[in-house]
């Protein structure tokens, strides 16, 4: 797999990872109730596993990366305040470090991602989460997002959480071949954020991200 293909996958995982949230958790502050706690300094540390068919440098085994998300600041974009989240996939012997930034904000109606060129707001999680609710990207209606389940029990190195599962699905065109069916499953814990993320290509799991630790201010 060349670096440009891996970069595209990293950007996809970053967009997916920051986008949504999970149910459960507690506390009285707005951050503790949020599906994506947005405060400067918040940090999430993950283990990223890529399957051999995604990273063939080690064809006999999975490739493991350290992956981090950190809220590094805020920015005013077209009159709205966004939190800037920096994503870092640490380097290995085979692959360089990758750094990517995303803009996010939350309202009573949804968690929004600033996407596209020209940029627009995409609701990546409608609030409050309701199992079975679906919606499309207004600029790419083939891209569907669904609140697939509420109350999924998920165990990762950081612990066990009761989560909302959000699924994103679309078809990725392949020149000279049939399109690849893409599916991203995400589990988020209320007051924590994303705890797990899985990507599937034609029903084959090609990547997984699991929460190791979270620092929420």
PDB file of N, CA and C in Angstrom, residues 25-39 189-193 216-217:
ATOM      1  N   UNK A  25     -22.670   7.229  30.906  1.00  0.00           N
ATOM      2  CA  UNK A  25     -21.908   8.277  31.555  1.00  0.00           C
ATOM      3  C   UNK A  25     -22.795   9.135  32.426  1.00  0.00           C
ATOM      4  N   UNK A  26     -22.225  10.156  33.068  1.00  0.00           N
ATOM      5  CA  UNK A  26     -23.024  10.966  33.961  1.00  0.00           C
ATOM      6  C   UNK A  26     -22.347  12.269  34.246  1.00  0.00           C
ATOM      7  N   UNK A  27     -22.672  12.857  35.405  1.00  0.00           N
ATOM      8  CA  UNK A  27     -22.127  14.149  35.748  1.00  0.00           C
ATOM      9  C   UNK A  27     -23.080  15.242  35.354  1.00  0.00           C
ATOM     10  N   UNK A  28     -22.842  16.455  35.875  1.00  0.00           N
ATOM     11  CA  UNK A  28     -23.761  17.548  35.675  1.00  0.00           C
ATOM     12  C   UNK A  28     -23.253  18.617  34.725  1.00  0.00           C
ATOM     13  N   UNK A  29     -21.952  18.647  34.413  1.00  0.00           N
ATOM     14  CA  UNK A  29     -21.438  19.682  33.539  1.00  0.00           C
ATOM     15  C   UNK A  29     -21.834  19.392  32.100  1.00  0.00           C
ATOM     16  N   UNK A  30     -21.911  20.443  31.235  1.00  0.00           N
ATOM     17  CA  UNK A  30     -22.230  20.198  29.826  1.00  0.00           C
ATOM     18  C   UNK A  30     -21.264  19.232  29.175  1.00  0.00           C
ATOM     19  N   UNK A  31     -19.958  19.324  29.543  1.00  0.00           N
ATOM     20  CA  UNK A  31     -18.977  18.429  28.936  1.00  0.00           C
ATOM     21  C   UNK A  31     -19.247  16.976  29.311  1.00  0.00           C
ATOM     22  N   UNK A  32     -19.653  16.721  30.582  1.00  0.00           N
ATOM     23  CA  UNK A  32     -19.861  15.341  31.008  1.00  0.00           C
ATOM     24  C   UNK A  32     -21.092  14.737  30.356  1.00  0.00           C
ATOM     25  N   UNK A  33     -22.025  15.570  29.867  1.00  0.00           N
ATOM     26  CA  UNK A  33     -23.216  15.055  29.208  1.00  0.00           C
ATOM     27  C   UNK A  33     -23.032  14.937  27.702  1.00  0.00           C
ATOM     28  N   UNK A  34     -21.959  15.498  27.182  1.00  0.00           N
ATOM     29  CA  UNK A  34     -21.769  15.584  25.743  1.00  0.00           C
ATOM     30  C   UNK A  34     -21.312  14.253  25.160  1.00  0.00           C
ATOM     31  N   UNK A  35     -21.734  14.007  23.932  1.00  0.00           N
ATOM     32  CA  UNK A  35     -21.243  12.851  23.194  1.00  0.00           C
ATOM     33  C   UNK A  35     -19.881  13.118  22.564  1.00  0.00           C
ATOM     34  N   UNK A  36     -19.471  14.368  22.539  1.00  0.00           N
ATOM     35  CA  UNK A  36     -18.130  14.744  22.099  1.00  0.00           C
ATOM     36  C   UNK A  36     -17.667  15.900  22.973  1.00  0.00           C
ATOM     37  N   UNK A  37     -17.050  15.623  24.127  1.00  0.00           N
ATOM     38  CA  UNK A  37     -16.642  16.694  25.049  1.00  0.00           C
ATOM     39  C   UNK A  37     -15.636  17.638  24.388  1.00  0.00           C
ATOM     40  N   UNK A  38     -16.045  18.875  24.174  1.00  0.00           N
ATOM     41  CA  UNK A  38     -15.222  19.854  23.477  1.00  0.00           C
ATOM     42  C   UNK A  38     -14.728  20.908  24.456  1.00  0.00           C
ATOM     43  N   UNK A  39     -13.478  20.790  24.842  1.00  0.00           N
ATOM     44  CA  UNK A  39     -12.804  21.780  25.675  1.00  0.00           C
ATOM     45  C   UNK A  39     -11.324  21.694  25.361  1.00  0.00           C
ATOM     46  N   UNK A 189     -19.046   6.844  24.061  1.00  0.00           N
ATOM     47  CA  UNK A 189     -19.545   6.860  25.434  1.00  0.00           C
ATOM     48  C   UNK A 189     -19.820   8.290  25.865  1.00  0.00           C
ATOM     49  N   UNK A 190     -20.997   8.509  26.408  1.00  0.00           N
ATOM     50  CA  UNK A 190     -21.370   9.852  26.841  1.00  0.00           C
ATOM     51  C   UNK A 190     -20.398  10.346  27.914  1.00  0.00           C
ATOM     52  N   UNK A 191     -19.935  11.575  27.745  1.00  0.00           N
ATOM     53  CA  UNK A 191     -18.963  12.132  28.664  1.00  0.00           C
ATOM     54  C   UNK A 191     -17.540  11.701  28.388  1.00  0.00           C
ATOM     55  N   UNK A 192     -17.344  10.809  27.405  1.00  0.00           N
ATOM     56  CA  UNK A 192     -16.005  10.326  27.054  1.00  0.00           C
ATOM     57  C   UNK A 192     -15.680  10.663  25.605  1.00  0.00           C
ATOM     58  N   UNK A 193     -16.577  10.303  24.687  1.00  0.00           N
ATOM     59  CA  UNK A 193     -16.314  10.462  23.262  1.00  0.00           C
ATOM     60  C   UNK A 193     -16.235   9.104  22.599  1.00  0.00           C
ATOM     61  N   UNK A 216     -10.344  14.227  29.990  1.00  0.00           N
ATOM     62  CA  UNK A 216     -11.451  15.146  29.745  1.00  0.00           C
ATOM     63  C   UNK A 216     -11.456  16.199  30.843  1.00  0.00           C
ATOM     64  N   UNK A 217     -11.298  17.460  30.480  1.00  0.00           N
ATOM     65  CA  UNK A 217     -11.250  18.547  31.454  1.00  0.00           C
ATOM     66  C   UNK A 217     -12.651  18.901  31.967  1.00  0.00           C
TER      67      UNK A 217
END
